Each structure stands twice: as structure tokens, then as C-alpha cells.
Amino acid sequence: MKLITRTSPIAVHFGALETRILQLDGGPSGWSVRCAEEVEAAGSGRHMTVVENLQPRLKELKTRGKDCLVSLSGDDVAVSLVPVDEHNRSKMQQTLRDTALRSITDPEGVVYRYIPLNGNTDEDNLQAREELLLLSVGQSEKRRCEDAVDNLRMRTCGLEISAFPLARGLQAMHGDLESPWGFLHLGFGHSFFGIMQGGELRFLKPMQLNGERLVATLDKVLNVEDIDLNKLIFDDDDSNPSESTQATSISQLAEQAIGRGAELLHALRLESESVAQEVRACLRHYANRHRGAKLGQVFLSGFGASLPEVESSLATALQIPTEIAKPFTKLGIDAPKHVLENQHLWAIPLGLAMRGYK
């Protein structure tokens, strides 16, 4: 008897520093990782860097099928909250278009989509409380992603801004939980805060604090020798950093941080309080539109989540249970060691791969 294995689409996340490729076997009742590959690449040329790295060894990836889901983030992606009221309702399409064009500068143009974020609105005051989440992407970034997928002999069947697959992957940990919870993604160059309630994304906002700023703060305090922060910040060219650059730098920071928790906490206090202030403003905004709803927990993901003392600093500043996301462990997904050790970095491709499954 021939056994048929259920396989997810191939998930490709073009991050700021690395591109991650993930495919799952099985189903929601029992996933396992079929393929988990990462390629260091940055800048506008990162897509072709990935292609050049992977093309000679496509068979080694052991992926199945051609359907590919893509997520992206960076300067060519923007998220905006647009309020809807009686003054701008009649001109909403023009307002959305103008906001998208202001958000992204791209010689090839901008594409945008929007979704309503009404949630549990007060039906007696619906117009005053309605908001739209506007998602804008530069046409050139969209083209580079699709061209890269084509060159990898795959077929793009969906493209998402990274916040959505991240929310999907983390939501799988919560099942049918109705109470609200949040996620704070500290990417190297870009960060955002989102709120989920009843299995739906109800709020999303870009944040000021990111992994790059956190690394600079830690580097300044620890004065780590031989760490060149510029090696973690790449120009928009086709340069390909050494495979160990990022891991070595973070490892050195972590090693130097041992026994210096109090000093680091003091250094990170202003950074943590700054982002906590942003998050608290988001929570007030959300509570005003959702009948005083309060978050029960916040999950951290992205490059900055695992930097020394960041988790404890943010938990103290937010006064909300805060922890680094570990969706593979929580869901019992059989995965390679390098994935399990960095689950907060694989949460986005996980959510991509799970798209369409319940």
C-alpha cells in the first residue's frame, strides 16, 4: 500500500539579514519539519544572493512540490492605521491611496491592500471607532521576490507582510482562546506590535525600537572587543556576509553579558521603557475600542528577542507576562536542532507554511 504524506506549501521569508525556507510534513494534528534552510543575505540584492546560494543545491533541500508562500519586510513594506469617520468616509479610497504613496517611495510604484479592524466595536458609535489597516508594498520589492522564487523553480501562490504569518503561527499555540494577547516582533531593522483576540488580528502598529538599536546599546555597555557592528548592517548591494558573522557577534555579546545582568538591565531600562510606553499607548487605544480589553500575555520574536536581558527588561517595563515565542515546542513540532534553538526566528516561516490549515 502506498502511503501519501501531506506536505505544506514551501514557505520563504525574505528577512532583513537572512532568508528562511521552511516546509512541513503531516498536518495540524502532527506536523514535522521536512526542510529548514537559512541563507544570510541583506539589502535590495538579497533575493538574488539567495538564488545564487540555493540553485546549485536545490535537490539537497528535499522540498516537495512547487507552490510557494512568500513573506517580506523592510523599507519597501509599510503598515498604517487609518481611522474612518464621517469626515473622510466619502473620500476613503483617495485617503488610502495617498497614505500608501506617502509610506513607500518606489520608482516602480506601490501596491496596497486594506482590511477593517472593527473588532468588538460599540455598535452605537461604530463610525467613530472604525479603523482600516493599510498594507503597502513597493512594486520593485514584490517583483524581486517573485523573480527569486521563479529562479528557484518554484511558483508564488501567495505573498504576505510578515506580521500576518507571525500572528498565524503564534495563534496556533492558543487554540480557541478568546481573550486578547499580544506579540512584539523586534526585527533587526523593523519592529511591530500586534494584538490578537478571538483568533483574529485586531491591532498592528510599527515600533521604534529594533534589534539594531538594541545591539548598539549592548555593544556600547559591554565594549566587546573585535565586534564590528557594521558587519550586521549591510548596504543595498549584492555583498554576502560570512556565515558566522551574526552568530559570532551575538555569541560574544551573550558571553560578555554573563555576570553583568544589573549593568545591562540599567542600560536597557530606557530602551525597554521607551518601547513599553509605545505598547501602553497601543493598549489604551485598543481598550478604548474594545470595551476595556486587557492583554494576558505578550510573545517576543525576531532578532532582538534573544539578546541578553531583553526579555526580562521588557517584562518588567510592561508589567505583563512576557516571553520569547517557542511555537515549535508548544505545538510539539518535530524540528531540527538549529530550528528549536531559534524558534523566535522561525515563527514567521512557520505561520506561512501553516496557511490554509486549521
mmCIF file of C-alpha atoms in Angstrom:
data_model
loop_
_atom_site.group_PDB
_atom_site.id
_atom_site.type_symbol
_atom_site.label_atom_id
_atom_site.label_comp_id
_atom_site.label_asym_id
_atom_site.label_seq_id
_atom_site.Cartn_x
_atom_site.Cartn_y
_atom_site.Cartn_z
ATOM 1 C CA MET A 1 0.000 0.000 0.000
ATOM 2 C CA LYS A 2 1.375 3.409 -0.951
ATOM 3 C CA LEU A 3 1.424 5.974 1.860
ATOM 4 C CA ILE A 4 0.633 9.563 0.899
ATOM 5 C CA THR A 5 2.266 12.261 3.039
ATOM 6 C CA ARG A 6 0.541 15.594 3.412
ATOM 7 C CA THR A 7 3.001 18.431 2.756
ATOM 8 C CA SER A 8 2.627 22.165 3.319
ATOM 9 C CA PRO A 9 3.499 24.776 0.694
ATOM 10 C CA ILE A 10 7.123 25.929 0.728
ATOM 11 C CA ALA A 11 7.455 28.999 2.970
ATOM 12 C CA VAL A 12 10.055 31.628 2.036
ATOM 13 C CA HIS A 13 10.633 34.597 4.320
ATOM 14 C CA PHE A 14 12.901 37.347 2.962
ATOM 15 C CA GLY A 15 14.131 38.911 6.203
ATOM 16 C CA ALA A 16 16.493 41.848 6.639
ATOM 17 C CA LEU A 17 19.556 39.726 7.449
ATOM 18 C CA GLU A 18 18.549 36.196 6.470
ATOM 19 C CA THR A 19 16.119 34.382 4.232
ATOM 20 C CA ARG A 20 14.479 31.323 5.787
ATOM 21 C CA ILE A 21 12.852 28.471 3.861
ATOM 22 C CA LEU A 22 10.566 26.015 5.632
ATOM 23 C CA GLN A 23 8.299 23.140 4.578
ATOM 24 C CA LEU A 24 6.250 20.916 6.859
ATOM 25 C CA ASP A 25 5.052 17.323 6.593
ATOM 26 C CA GLY A 26 1.908 15.996 8.213
ATOM 27 C CA GLY A 27 -0.950 18.231 9.355
ATOM 28 C CA PRO A 28 -2.269 20.249 12.304
ATOM 29 C CA SER A 29 -2.663 17.058 14.316
ATOM 30 C CA GLY A 30 1.026 16.245 13.901
ATOM 31 C CA TRP A 31 3.434 18.466 11.965
ATOM 32 C CA SER A 32 7.110 17.718 11.391
ATOM 33 C CA VAL A 33 9.756 19.772 9.588
ATOM 34 C CA ARG A 34 10.615 18.478 6.136
ATOM 35 C CA CYS A 35 13.005 21.286 5.155
ATOM 36 C CA ALA A 36 14.509 24.191 7.130
ATOM 37 C CA GLU A 37 17.145 26.241 5.325
ATOM 38 C CA GLU A 38 18.585 29.697 6.047
ATOM 39 C CA VAL A 39 20.731 31.904 3.831
ATOM 40 C CA GLU A 40 22.442 35.085 5.033
ATOM 41 C CA ALA A 41 21.655 37.930 2.659
ATOM 42 C CA ALA A 42 20.832 41.612 3.073
ATOM 43 C CA GLY A 43 19.994 44.695 1.051
ATOM 44 C CA SER A 44 17.977 45.025 -2.129
ATOM 45 C CA GLY A 45 20.134 42.353 -3.772
ATOM 46 C CA ARG A 46 19.417 39.733 -1.111
ATOM 47 C CA HIS A 47 16.875 37.917 -3.275
ATOM 48 C CA MET A 48 19.427 37.053 -5.977
ATOM 49 C CA THR A 49 22.026 36.224 -3.309
ATOM 50 C CA VAL A 50 19.594 33.583 -2.063
ATOM 51 C CA VAL A 51 19.064 32.290 -5.604
ATOM 52 C CA GLU A 52 22.820 32.048 -6.257
ATOM 53 C CA ASN A 53 23.307 30.203 -2.967
ATOM 54 C CA LEU A 54 20.489 27.695 -3.410
ATOM 55 C CA GLN A 55 20.353 26.992 -7.152
ATOM 56 C CA PRO A 56 23.333 24.578 -7.168
ATOM 57 C CA ARG A 57 21.825 22.510 -4.344
ATOM 58 C CA LEU A 58 18.076 22.558 -4.854
ATOM 59 C CA LYS A 59 17.889 18.767 -4.688
ATOM 60 C CA GLU A 60 19.552 18.814 -1.277
ATOM 61 C CA LEU A 61 16.655 20.851 0.146
ATOM 62 C CA LYS A 62 14.290 17.881 -0.260
ATOM 63 C CA THR A 63 11.282 20.134 -0.755
ATOM 64 C CA ARG A 64 8.183 18.671 -2.363
ATOM 65 C CA GLY A 65 6.041 20.466 -4.931
ATOM 66 C CA LYS A 66 6.404 23.954 -6.370
ATOM 67 C CA ASP A 67 3.761 26.019 -4.541
ATOM 68 C CA CYS A 68 5.499 28.733 -2.544
ATOM 69 C CA LEU A 69 4.230 31.268 0.000
ATOM 70 C CA VAL A 70 6.353 34.389 0.482
ATOM 71 C CA SER A 71 6.596 36.906 3.307
ATOM 72 C CA LEU A 72 8.614 40.090 3.323
ATOM 73 C CA SER A 73 9.558 43.047 5.487
ATOM 74 C CA GLY A 74 11.803 46.080 5.255
ATOM 75 C CA ASP A 75 11.884 49.602 3.861
ATOM 76 C CA ASP A 76 9.698 48.529 0.943
ATOM 77 C CA VAL A 77 6.857 47.477 3.252
ATOM 78 C CA ALA A 78 4.653 49.773 5.352
ATOM 79 C CA VAL A 79 1.783 49.285 7.808
ATOM 80 C CA SER A 80 -0.577 52.151 8.654
ATOM 81 C CA LEU A 81 -3.713 52.550 10.775
ATOM 82 C CA VAL A 82 -6.249 54.750 9.002
ATOM 83 C CA PRO A 83 -9.237 55.958 11.061
ATOM 84 C CA VAL A 84 -12.616 56.128 9.357
ATOM 85 C CA ASP A 85 -15.089 58.799 10.424
ATOM 86 C CA GLU A 86 -17.872 60.832 8.937
ATOM 87 C CA HIS A 87 -15.416 63.455 7.660
ATOM 88 C CA ASN A 88 -13.318 61.176 5.440
ATOM 89 C CA ARG A 89 -15.621 58.256 4.704
ATOM 90 C CA SER A 90 -16.684 59.577 1.283
ATOM 91 C CA LYS A 91 -13.048 60.069 0.254
ATOM 92 C CA MET A 92 -11.656 56.911 1.827
ATOM 93 C CA GLN A 93 -10.216 55.390 -1.375
ATOM 94 C CA GLN A 94 -8.273 58.571 -2.093
ATOM 95 C CA THR A 95 -7.116 58.730 1.533
ATOM 96 C CA LEU A 96 -5.835 55.152 1.372
ATOM 97 C CA ARG A 97 -4.042 55.759 -1.922
ATOM 98 C CA ASP A 98 -2.401 58.953 -0.668
ATOM 99 C CA THR A 99 -1.314 57.261 2.571
ATOM 100 C CA ALA A 100 0.213 54.327 0.661
ATOM 101 C CA LEU A 101 2.156 56.642 -1.661
ATOM 102 C CA ARG A 102 3.488 58.616 1.312
ATOM 103 C CA SER A 103 4.526 55.431 3.079
ATOM 104 C CA ILE A 104 6.642 53.929 0.288
ATOM 105 C CA THR A 105 8.961 55.511 -2.265
ATOM 106 C CA ASP A 106 9.428 53.156 -5.191
ATOM 107 C CA PRO A 107 10.153 54.140 -8.805
ATOM 108 C CA GLU A 108 8.080 51.162 -9.980
ATOM 109 C CA GLY A 109 5.055 52.195 -7.946
ATOM 110 C CA VAL A 110 3.207 50.944 -4.866
ATOM 111 C CA VAL A 111 0.559 48.272 -4.360
ATOM 112 C CA TYR A 112 -1.676 48.320 -1.298
ATOM 113 C CA ARG A 113 -4.440 46.396 0.400
ATOM 114 C CA TYR A 114 -6.529 47.151 3.462
ATOM 115 C CA ILE A 115 -8.600 45.260 5.996
ATOM 116 C CA PRO A 116 -11.108 46.534 8.584
ATOM 117 C CA LEU A 117 -10.174 46.340 12.260
ATOM 118 C CA ASN A 118 -13.588 46.905 13.822
ATOM 119 C CA GLY A 119 -13.384 44.013 16.293
ATOM 120 C CA ASN A 120 -15.776 44.305 19.234
ATOM 121 C CA THR A 121 -16.919 47.788 18.398
ATOM 122 C CA ASP A 122 -19.587 49.751 20.149
ATOM 123 C CA GLU A 123 -22.484 49.431 17.729
ATOM 124 C CA ASP A 124 -23.932 52.744 18.889
ATOM 125 C CA ASN A 125 -20.747 54.562 17.918
ATOM 126 C CA LEU A 126 -19.477 52.485 15.006
ATOM 127 C CA GLN A 127 -18.415 55.309 12.708
ATOM 128 C CA ALA A 128 -16.222 56.967 15.335
ATOM 129 C CA ARG A 129 -14.464 53.697 16.143
ATOM 130 C CA GLU A 130 -13.897 52.119 12.746
ATOM 131 C CA GLU A 131 -10.298 51.729 11.516
ATOM 132 C CA LEU A 132 -8.627 50.273 8.459
ATOM 133 C CA LEU A 133 -5.260 48.541 8.451
ATOM 134 C CA LEU A 134 -3.423 49.663 5.317
ATOM 135 C CA LEU A 135 -0.651 47.421 3.950
ATOM 136 C CA SER A 136 1.642 48.924 1.308
ATOM 137 C CA VAL A 137 4.422 47.238 -0.683
ATOM 138 C CA GLY A 138 6.818 48.666 -3.262
ATOM 139 C CA GLN A 139 6.356 47.121 -6.696
ATOM 140 C CA SER A 140 10.098 46.568 -7.065
ATOM 141 C CA GLU A 141 10.268 44.523 -3.844
ATOM 142 C CA LYS A 142 7.291 42.462 -4.952
ATOM 143 C CA ARG A 143 8.969 41.852 -8.317
ATOM 144 C CA ARG A 144 12.297 40.867 -6.743
ATOM 145 C CA CYS A 145 10.558 38.324 -4.514
ATOM 146 C CA GLU A 146 8.620 36.779 -7.378
ATOM 147 C CA ASP A 147 11.681 36.690 -9.663
ATOM 148 C CA ALA A 148 13.708 34.924 -6.968
ATOM 149 C CA VAL A 149 11.006 32.295 -6.486
ATOM 150 C CA ASP A 150 10.820 31.735 -10.250
ATOM 151 C CA ASN A 151 14.595 31.261 -10.404
ATOM 152 C CA LEU A 152 14.336 28.656 -7.641
ATOM 153 C CA ARG A 153 11.893 26.725 -9.865
ATOM 154 C CA MET A 154 9.004 27.386 -7.522
ATOM 155 C CA ARG A 155 5.628 29.029 -8.065
ATOM 156 C CA THR A 156 4.464 32.012 -5.985
ATOM 157 C CA CYS A 157 0.905 31.342 -4.819
ATOM 158 C CA GLY A 158 0.723 33.956 -2.065
ATOM 159 C CA LEU A 159 2.614 36.944 -0.685
ATOM 160 C CA GLU A 160 2.161 38.373 2.812
ATOM 161 C CA ILE A 161 3.613 41.069 5.015
ATOM 162 C CA SER A 162 5.498 39.270 7.788
ATOM 163 C CA ALA A 163 3.173 40.288 10.643
ATOM 164 C CA PHE A 164 0.378 38.062 9.334
ATOM 165 C CA PRO A 165 2.207 34.720 9.168
ATOM 166 C CA LEU A 166 3.786 35.544 12.543
ATOM 167 C CA ALA A 167 0.337 36.071 14.054
ATOM 168 C CA ARG A 168 -0.898 32.848 12.422
ATOM 169 C CA GLY A 169 1.982 30.790 13.774
ATOM 170 C CA LEU A 170 1.571 32.125 17.306
ATOM 171 C CA GLN A 171 -2.222 31.816 17.164
ATOM 172 C CA ALA A 172 -1.848 28.078 16.630
ATOM 173 C CA MET A 173 -0.464 27.899 20.179
ATOM 174 C CA HIS A 174 -3.633 29.430 21.611
ATOM 175 C CA GLY A 175 -6.320 27.296 20.002
ATOM 176 C CA ASP A 176 -9.793 28.680 20.686
ATOM 177 C CA LEU A 177 -8.675 31.171 23.351
ATOM 178 C CA GLU A 178 -10.955 34.221 23.142
ATOM 179 C CA SER A 179 -9.095 36.633 25.454
ATOM 180 C CA PRO A 180 -6.615 39.058 23.842
ATOM 181 C CA TRP A 181 -2.851 38.551 23.747
ATOM 182 C CA GLY A 182 -0.043 40.401 22.023
ATOM 183 C CA PHE A 183 3.159 39.870 20.083
ATOM 184 C CA LEU A 184 6.170 42.176 19.807
ATOM 185 C CA HIS A 185 8.457 41.488 16.877
ATOM 186 C CA LEU A 186 11.936 43.010 17.286
ATOM 187 C CA GLY A 187 13.386 42.613 13.833
ATOM 188 C CA PHE A 188 16.892 43.868 13.109
ATOM 189 C CA GLY A 189 15.711 46.900 11.172
ATOM 190 C CA HIS A 190 11.937 46.904 11.710
ATOM 191 C CA SER A 191 9.661 46.072 14.622
ATOM 192 C CA PHE A 192 5.918 45.918 15.177
ATOM 193 C CA PHE A 193 3.380 45.215 17.899
ATOM 194 C CA GLY A 194 0.152 43.311 17.284
ATOM 195 C CA ILE A 195 -2.880 42.188 19.251
ATOM 196 C CA MET A 196 -4.871 39.015 18.604
ATOM 197 C CA GLN A 197 -8.331 38.333 20.006
ATOM 198 C CA GLY A 198 -10.706 35.507 19.184
ATOM 199 C CA GLY A 199 -8.273 34.167 16.601
ATOM 200 C CA GLU A 200 -8.211 37.423 14.602
ATOM 201 C CA LEU A 201 -5.655 40.193 14.217
ATOM 202 C CA ARG A 202 -7.277 43.251 15.812
ATOM 203 C CA PHE A 203 -4.369 45.707 16.023
ATOM 204 C CA LEU A 204 -0.975 46.228 14.360
ATOM 205 C CA LYS A 205 1.496 49.091 14.635
ATOM 206 C CA PRO A 206 5.178 49.639 13.738
ATOM 207 C CA MET A 207 7.502 50.281 16.728
ATOM 208 C CA GLN A 208 10.576 52.486 17.121
ATOM 209 C CA LEU A 209 12.833 50.040 18.996
ATOM 210 C CA ASN A 210 14.513 47.367 16.874
ATOM 211 C CA GLY A 211 17.289 44.799 17.063
ATOM 212 C CA GLU A 212 19.880 47.094 15.544
ATOM 213 C CA ARG A 213 19.367 49.685 18.282
ATOM 214 C CA LEU A 214 19.470 47.022 20.991
ATOM 215 C CA VAL A 215 22.755 45.614 19.661
ATOM 216 C CA ALA A 216 24.251 49.123 19.608
ATOM 217 C CA THR A 217 23.187 49.664 23.242
ATOM 218 C CA LEU A 218 24.630 46.351 24.407
ATOM 219 C CA ASP A 219 27.827 46.823 22.429
ATOM 220 C CA LYS A 220 28.338 50.254 23.989
ATOM 221 C CA VAL A 221 27.864 48.960 27.541
ATOM 222 C CA LEU A 222 29.873 45.755 27.179
ATOM 223 C CA ASN A 223 32.604 47.271 24.991
ATOM 224 C CA VAL A 224 33.109 43.879 23.357
ATOM 225 C CA GLU A 225 36.426 43.623 21.522
ATOM 226 C CA ASP A 226 36.536 42.663 17.853
ATOM 227 C CA ILE A 227 32.788 43.154 17.291
ATOM 228 C CA ASP A 228 32.180 45.378 14.325
ATOM 229 C CA LEU A 229 28.538 46.402 14.447
ATOM 230 C CA ASN A 230 28.777 47.429 10.808
ATOM 231 C CA LYS A 231 29.106 43.745 9.919
ATOM 232 C CA LEU A 232 25.488 43.390 10.995
ATOM 233 C CA ILE A 233 24.345 46.325 8.865
ATOM 234 C CA PHE A 234 24.654 45.779 5.139
ATOM 235 C CA ASP A 235 24.462 48.169 2.231
ATOM 236 C CA ASP A 236 21.947 47.670 -0.532
ATOM 237 C CA ASP A 237 24.285 45.675 -2.714
ATOM 238 C CA ASP A 238 24.945 42.070 -3.525
ATOM 239 C CA SER A 239 27.555 41.527 -0.806
ATOM 240 C CA ASN A 240 27.241 38.260 1.075
ATOM 241 C CA PRO A 241 28.399 38.371 4.731
ATOM 242 C CA SER A 242 30.289 35.458 6.209
ATOM 243 C CA GLU A 243 28.050 32.731 7.555
ATOM 244 C CA SER A 244 29.322 33.132 11.120
ATOM 245 C CA THR A 245 29.239 36.932 11.422
ATOM 246 C CA GLN A 246 25.858 37.320 13.088
ATOM 247 C CA ALA A 247 26.096 34.213 15.275
ATOM 248 C CA THR A 248 29.611 35.086 16.461
ATOM 249 C CA SER A 249 28.677 38.652 17.320
ATOM 250 C CA ILE A 250 25.598 37.687 19.321
ATOM 251 C CA SER A 251 27.518 34.874 20.981
ATOM 252 C CA GLN A 252 30.207 37.319 22.048
ATOM 253 C CA LEU A 253 27.631 39.723 23.422
ATOM 254 C CA ALA A 254 25.979 36.928 25.398
ATOM 255 C CA GLU A 255 29.335 35.721 26.751
ATOM 256 C CA GLN A 256 30.343 39.191 27.889
ATOM 257 C CA ALA A 257 26.909 39.663 29.482
ATOM 258 C CA ILE A 258 27.407 36.803 31.957
ATOM 259 C CA GLY A 259 27.508 38.200 35.475
ATOM 260 C CA ARG A 260 26.636 41.711 34.334
ATOM 261 C CA GLY A 261 22.844 41.459 34.467
ATOM 262 C CA ALA A 262 22.366 44.512 36.702
ATOM 263 C CA GLU A 263 24.529 46.674 34.458
ATOM 264 C CA LEU A 264 22.717 45.527 31.357
ATOM 265 C CA LEU A 265 19.302 45.995 32.924
ATOM 266 C CA HIS A 266 20.253 49.557 33.768
ATOM 267 C CA ALA A 267 21.463 50.170 30.200
ATOM 268 C CA LEU A 268 18.350 48.652 28.688
ATOM 269 C CA ARG A 269 15.945 50.356 31.067
ATOM 270 C CA LEU A 270 15.494 53.449 28.903
ATOM 271 C CA GLU A 271 15.157 51.354 25.734
ATOM 272 C CA SER A 272 12.674 48.994 27.355
ATOM 273 C CA GLU A 273 10.680 51.803 28.929
ATOM 274 C CA SER A 274 10.565 53.562 25.570
ATOM 275 C CA VAL A 275 9.051 50.581 23.775
ATOM 276 C CA ALA A 276 6.840 49.840 26.794
ATOM 277 C CA GLN A 277 5.487 53.359 26.566
ATOM 278 C CA GLU A 278 4.669 52.753 22.912
ATOM 279 C CA VAL A 279 2.997 49.457 23.756
ATOM 280 C CA ARG A 280 0.989 51.015 26.605
ATOM 281 C CA ALA A 281 -0.277 53.673 24.204
ATOM 282 C CA CYS A 282 -1.353 50.856 21.856
ATOM 283 C CA LEU A 283 -3.106 49.090 24.746
ATOM 284 C CA ARG A 284 -5.001 52.253 25.706
ATOM 285 C CA HIS A 285 -6.038 52.721 22.094
ATOM 286 C CA TYR A 286 -7.165 49.105 21.895
ATOM 287 C CA ALA A 287 -9.014 49.186 25.233
ATOM 288 C CA ASN A 288 -10.922 52.310 24.177
ATOM 289 C CA ARG A 289 -12.205 50.459 21.114
ATOM 290 C CA HIS A 290 -12.748 47.062 22.700
ATOM 291 C CA ARG A 291 -14.598 47.815 25.910
ATOM 292 C CA GLY A 292 -11.590 47.916 28.188
ATOM 293 C CA ALA A 293 -9.976 44.678 26.955
ATOM 294 C CA LYS A 294 -6.663 43.813 28.643
ATOM 295 C CA LEU A 295 -3.845 41.605 27.384
ATOM 296 C CA GLY A 296 -2.987 38.432 29.237
ATOM 297 C CA GLN A 297 0.427 37.835 27.652
ATOM 298 C CA VAL A 298 2.994 39.161 25.166
ATOM 299 C CA PHE A 299 5.252 36.979 22.997
ATOM 300 C CA LEU A 300 8.589 38.191 21.634
ATOM 301 C CA SER A 301 10.013 37.263 18.252
ATOM 302 C CA GLY A 302 12.679 38.427 15.860
ATOM 303 C CA PHE A 303 16.392 39.220 16.028
ATOM 304 C CA GLY A 304 16.231 41.318 19.217
ATOM 305 C CA ALA A 305 14.110 38.927 21.282
ATOM 306 C CA SER A 306 17.005 36.756 22.463
ATOM 307 C CA LEU A 307 19.587 39.467 23.111
ATOM 308 C CA PRO A 308 20.867 39.445 26.718
ATOM 309 C CA GLU A 309 18.332 40.726 29.311
ATOM 310 C CA VAL A 310 15.827 41.958 26.688
ATOM 311 C CA GLU A 311 13.073 39.529 27.724
ATOM 312 C CA SER A 312 13.317 40.340 31.449
ATOM 313 C CA SER A 313 13.672 44.085 30.816
ATOM 314 C CA LEU A 314 10.527 44.226 28.698
ATOM 315 C CA ALA A 315 8.568 42.043 31.131
ATOM 316 C CA THR A 316 9.462 44.433 33.954
ATOM 317 C CA ALA A 317 8.641 47.532 31.907
ATOM 318 C CA LEU A 318 5.340 46.205 30.533
ATOM 319 C CA GLN A 319 4.127 44.543 33.753
ATOM 320 C CA ILE A 320 2.560 41.857 31.539
ATOM 321 C CA PRO A 321 3.759 38.223 31.358
ATOM 322 C CA THR A 322 6.312 38.358 28.533
ATOM 323 C CA GLU A 323 8.277 35.506 26.988
ATOM 324 C CA ILE A 324 10.186 34.548 23.864
ATOM 325 C CA ALA A 325 7.933 32.690 21.423
ATOM 326 C CA LYS A 326 8.557 28.941 21.099
ATOM 327 C CA PRO A 327 5.778 27.756 18.773
ATOM 328 C CA PHE A 328 7.525 24.564 17.628
ATOM 329 C CA THR A 329 7.914 23.353 21.220
ATOM 330 C CA LYS A 330 4.399 24.437 22.207
ATOM 331 C CA LEU A 331 2.852 22.665 19.213
ATOM 332 C CA GLY A 332 5.060 19.576 19.506
ATOM 333 C CA ILE A 333 6.507 20.002 16.013
ATOM 334 C CA ASP A 334 9.433 17.706 15.292
ATOM 335 C CA ALA A 335 12.191 20.046 14.077
ATOM 336 C CA PRO A 336 15.982 20.123 13.645
ATOM 337 C CA LYS A 337 18.143 21.404 16.492
ATOM 338 C CA HIS A 338 19.008 24.694 14.757
ATOM 339 C CA VAL A 339 15.299 25.499 14.445
ATOM 340 C CA LEU A 340 14.414 24.591 18.042
ATOM 341 C CA GLU A 341 17.262 26.742 19.337
ATOM 342 C CA ASN A 342 15.961 29.791 17.431
ATOM 343 C CA GLN A 343 12.197 29.339 17.309
ATOM 344 C CA HIS A 344 11.598 33.089 17.638
ATOM 345 C CA LEU A 345 13.355 33.483 14.265
ATOM 346 C CA TRP A 346 11.375 30.707 12.576
ATOM 347 C CA ALA A 347 7.899 31.761 13.729
ATOM 348 C CA ILE A 348 7.210 33.739 10.537
ATOM 349 C CA PRO A 349 8.018 30.939 8.044
ATOM 350 C CA LEU A 350 6.110 28.563 10.334
ATOM 351 C CA GLY A 351 2.991 30.711 10.035
ATOM 352 C CA LEU A 352 3.472 30.875 6.277
ATOM 353 C CA ALA A 353 3.710 27.103 5.957
ATOM 354 C CA MET A 354 0.572 26.686 8.094
ATOM 355 C CA ARG A 355 -1.514 28.993 5.927
ATOM 356 C CA GLY A 356 -4.756 27.350 4.898
ATOM 357 C CA TYR A 357 -4.652 24.750 7.686
ATOM 358 C CA LYS A 358 -6.678 24.754 10.890
#
